[in-house]
Coordinates of C-alpha atoms in Angstrom, one line a residue:
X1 CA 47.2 60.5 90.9
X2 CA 45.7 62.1 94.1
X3 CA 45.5 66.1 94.0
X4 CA 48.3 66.3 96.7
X5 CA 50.9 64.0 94.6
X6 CA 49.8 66.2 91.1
X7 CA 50.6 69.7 93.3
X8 CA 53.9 67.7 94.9
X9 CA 55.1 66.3 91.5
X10 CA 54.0 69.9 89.6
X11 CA 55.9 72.2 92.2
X12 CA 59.3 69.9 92.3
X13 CA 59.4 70.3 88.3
X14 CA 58.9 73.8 88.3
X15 CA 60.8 74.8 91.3
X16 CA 63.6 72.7 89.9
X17 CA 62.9 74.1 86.3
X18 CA 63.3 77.6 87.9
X19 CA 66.0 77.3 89.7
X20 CA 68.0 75.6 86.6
X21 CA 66.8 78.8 84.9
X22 CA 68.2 81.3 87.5
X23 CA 71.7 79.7 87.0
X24 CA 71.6 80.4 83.7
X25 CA 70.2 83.9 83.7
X26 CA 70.7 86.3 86.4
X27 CA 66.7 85.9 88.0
X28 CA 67.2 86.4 91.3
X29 CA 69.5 89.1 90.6
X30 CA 66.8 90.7 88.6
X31 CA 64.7 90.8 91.5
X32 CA 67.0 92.0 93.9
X33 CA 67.3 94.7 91.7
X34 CA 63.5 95.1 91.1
X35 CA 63.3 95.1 95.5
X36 CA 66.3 97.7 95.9
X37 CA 64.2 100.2 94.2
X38 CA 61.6 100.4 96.6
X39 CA 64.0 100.2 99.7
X40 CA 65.9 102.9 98.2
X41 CA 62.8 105.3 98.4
X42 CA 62.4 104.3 101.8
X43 CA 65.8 105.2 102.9
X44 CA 65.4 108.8 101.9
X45 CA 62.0 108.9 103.3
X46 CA 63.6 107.7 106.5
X47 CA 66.6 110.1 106.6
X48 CA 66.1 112.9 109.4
X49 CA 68.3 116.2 109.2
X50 CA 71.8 115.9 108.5
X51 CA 71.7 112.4 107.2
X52 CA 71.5 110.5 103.7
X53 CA 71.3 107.4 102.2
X54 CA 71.2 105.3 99.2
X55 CA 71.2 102.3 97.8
X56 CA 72.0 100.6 94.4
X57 CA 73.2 97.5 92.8
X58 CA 76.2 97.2 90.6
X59 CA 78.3 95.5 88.7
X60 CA 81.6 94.6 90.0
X61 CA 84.4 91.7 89.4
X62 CA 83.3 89.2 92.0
X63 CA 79.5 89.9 90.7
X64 CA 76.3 92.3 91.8
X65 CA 77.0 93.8 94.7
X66 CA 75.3 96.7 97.1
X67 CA 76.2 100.1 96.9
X68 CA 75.4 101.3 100.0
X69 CA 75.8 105.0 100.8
X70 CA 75.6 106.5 104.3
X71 CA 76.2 110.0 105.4
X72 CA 75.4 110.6 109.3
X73 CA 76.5 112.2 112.2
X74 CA 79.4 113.8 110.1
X75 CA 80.6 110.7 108.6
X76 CA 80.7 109.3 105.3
X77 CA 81.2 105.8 104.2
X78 CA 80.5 103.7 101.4
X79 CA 78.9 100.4 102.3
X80 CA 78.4 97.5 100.4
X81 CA 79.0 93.8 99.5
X82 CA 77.9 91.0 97.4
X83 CA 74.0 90.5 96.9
X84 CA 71.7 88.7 99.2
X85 CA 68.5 86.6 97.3
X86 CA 66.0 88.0 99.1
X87 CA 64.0 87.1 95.6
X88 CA 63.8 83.9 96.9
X89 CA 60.5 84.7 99.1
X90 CA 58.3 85.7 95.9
X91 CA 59.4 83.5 93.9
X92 CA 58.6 80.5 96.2
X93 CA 55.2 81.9 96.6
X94 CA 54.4 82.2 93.1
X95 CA 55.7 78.9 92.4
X96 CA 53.5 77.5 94.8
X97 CA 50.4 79.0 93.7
X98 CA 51.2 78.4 89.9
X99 CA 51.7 74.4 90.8
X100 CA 48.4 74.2 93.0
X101 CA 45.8 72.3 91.2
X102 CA 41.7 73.3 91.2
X103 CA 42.4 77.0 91.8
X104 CA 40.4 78.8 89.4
X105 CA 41.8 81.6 87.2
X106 CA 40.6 84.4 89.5
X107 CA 41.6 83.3 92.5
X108 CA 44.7 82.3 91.3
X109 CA 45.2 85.8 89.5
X110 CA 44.2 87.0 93.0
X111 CA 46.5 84.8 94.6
X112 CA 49.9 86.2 92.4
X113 CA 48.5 89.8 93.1
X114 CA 47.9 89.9 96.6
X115 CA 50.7 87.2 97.9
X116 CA 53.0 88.4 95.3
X117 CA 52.7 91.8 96.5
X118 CA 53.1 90.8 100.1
X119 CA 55.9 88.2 99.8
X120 CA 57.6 91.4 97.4
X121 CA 57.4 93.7 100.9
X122 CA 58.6 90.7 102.9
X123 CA 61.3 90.7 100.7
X124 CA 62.3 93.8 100.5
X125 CA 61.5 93.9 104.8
X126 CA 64.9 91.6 104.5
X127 CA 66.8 93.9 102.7
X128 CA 65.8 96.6 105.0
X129 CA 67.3 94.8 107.6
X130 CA 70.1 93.9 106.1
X131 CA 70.7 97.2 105.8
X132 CA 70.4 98.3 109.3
X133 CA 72.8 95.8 110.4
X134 CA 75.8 96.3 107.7
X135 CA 75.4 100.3 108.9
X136 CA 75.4 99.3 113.2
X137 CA 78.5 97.1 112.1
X138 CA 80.3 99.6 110.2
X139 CA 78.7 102.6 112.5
X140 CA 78.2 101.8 115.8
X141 CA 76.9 105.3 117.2
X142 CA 74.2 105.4 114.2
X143 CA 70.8 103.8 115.1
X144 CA 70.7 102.8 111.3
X145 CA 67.8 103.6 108.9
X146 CA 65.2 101.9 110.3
X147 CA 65.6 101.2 114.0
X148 CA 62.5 100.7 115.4
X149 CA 60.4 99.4 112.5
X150 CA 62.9 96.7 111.5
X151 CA 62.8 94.8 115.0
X152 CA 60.1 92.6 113.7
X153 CA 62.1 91.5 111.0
X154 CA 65.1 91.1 112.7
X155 CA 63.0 88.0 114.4
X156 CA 61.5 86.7 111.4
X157 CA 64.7 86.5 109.8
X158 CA 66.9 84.9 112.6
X159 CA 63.9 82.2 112.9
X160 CA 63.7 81.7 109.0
X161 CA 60.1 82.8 109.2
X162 CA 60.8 84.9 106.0
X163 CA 60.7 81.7 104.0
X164 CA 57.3 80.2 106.0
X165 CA 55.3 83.1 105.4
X166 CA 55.1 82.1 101.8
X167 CA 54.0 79.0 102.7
X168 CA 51.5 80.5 105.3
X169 CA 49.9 82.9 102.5
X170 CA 49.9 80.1 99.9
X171 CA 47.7 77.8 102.6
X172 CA 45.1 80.5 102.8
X173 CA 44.8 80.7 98.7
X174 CA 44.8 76.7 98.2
X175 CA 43.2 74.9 101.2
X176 CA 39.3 75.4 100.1
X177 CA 40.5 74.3 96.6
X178 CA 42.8 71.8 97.7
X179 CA 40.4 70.0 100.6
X180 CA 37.5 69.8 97.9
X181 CA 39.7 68.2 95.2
X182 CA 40.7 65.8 98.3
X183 CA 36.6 64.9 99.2
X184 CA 35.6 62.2 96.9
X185 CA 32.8 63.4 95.6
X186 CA 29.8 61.3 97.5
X187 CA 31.1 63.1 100.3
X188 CA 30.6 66.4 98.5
X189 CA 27.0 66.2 97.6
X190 CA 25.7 64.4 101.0

């Protein structure tokens, strides 16, 4: 089997394998919960005089949902509503990197630190912006939490370039490996 049919075949039966797995066991929502922590901390670094926000995940009938809190510009309100899967972003990074044959240990290791680490921001980038738009819909005067660093993301998101960028980092980890394992190897050593 060529290297590109192993990777193909080994990232359908994992992908699949891990998404059978997250509807069994809340993974995604484990995530979400894991990228809310951060995006809280940025909120209150954000917040300028007078204001205040929070954000949390509970448990409610329908499933997780946001808890939201905004006080600004003497209003209070409670926002909320039922979870996003921004998880989806790291996870398909790591998946791809875990399937991709001939990477050696460190630079796969080095792979899941660095990508995983940047496909974690991306994700929690989403969420931020997710965020600014629930508060302009339920706020209209309030510039949100993140007005002028969240414009980026806004594009990304509405172009589905969130999910690309794992594919992007992935290429730079794997094509060296990947393009050897292609070369047959007369074509290597001339």
């Amino acid at each position: 089997m060529s290297t590109i049919g192993r990777f193909l075949l080994q990232f359908a039966v994992l992908y699949a394998g891990l998404t059978w797995l997250a509807t069994r066991v809340p993974l995604y929502e484990f995530i979400e919960r894991g990228i809310a922590v951060p995006v809280d901390a940025a909120l209150a670094l954000a917040a300028g005089p007078g204001e205040r926000r929070s954000l949390g995940i509970e448990d409610g009938g329908g499933g997780p949902a946001y808890r939201y809190e905004v006080e600004t510009g003497g209003q209070r309100r409670s926002l909320g509503g039922p979870i996003r899967l921004h998880g989806f972003v790291p996870v398909l990074f790591i998946v791809l990197v875990v399937s991709t044959p001939h990477l050696r240990w460190r630079r796969r290791l080095g792979a899941l630190l660095v990508g995983g680490a940047a496909t974690g921001l991306l994700a929690a980038g989403m969420l931020m912006n997710h965020l600014q738009h629930v508060e302009r819909r339920a706020l209209p005067a309030s510039p949100g939490p993140f007005p002028a660093a969240i414009r980026w993301m806004d594009g990304m998101q509405r172009t589905a370039a969130g999910g690309l960028v794992p594919v992007v980092l992935w290429a730079f980890f794997a094509a060296g490996p990947l393009r050897s394992a292609a070369t047959p190897a007369r074509a290597r050593t001339s």
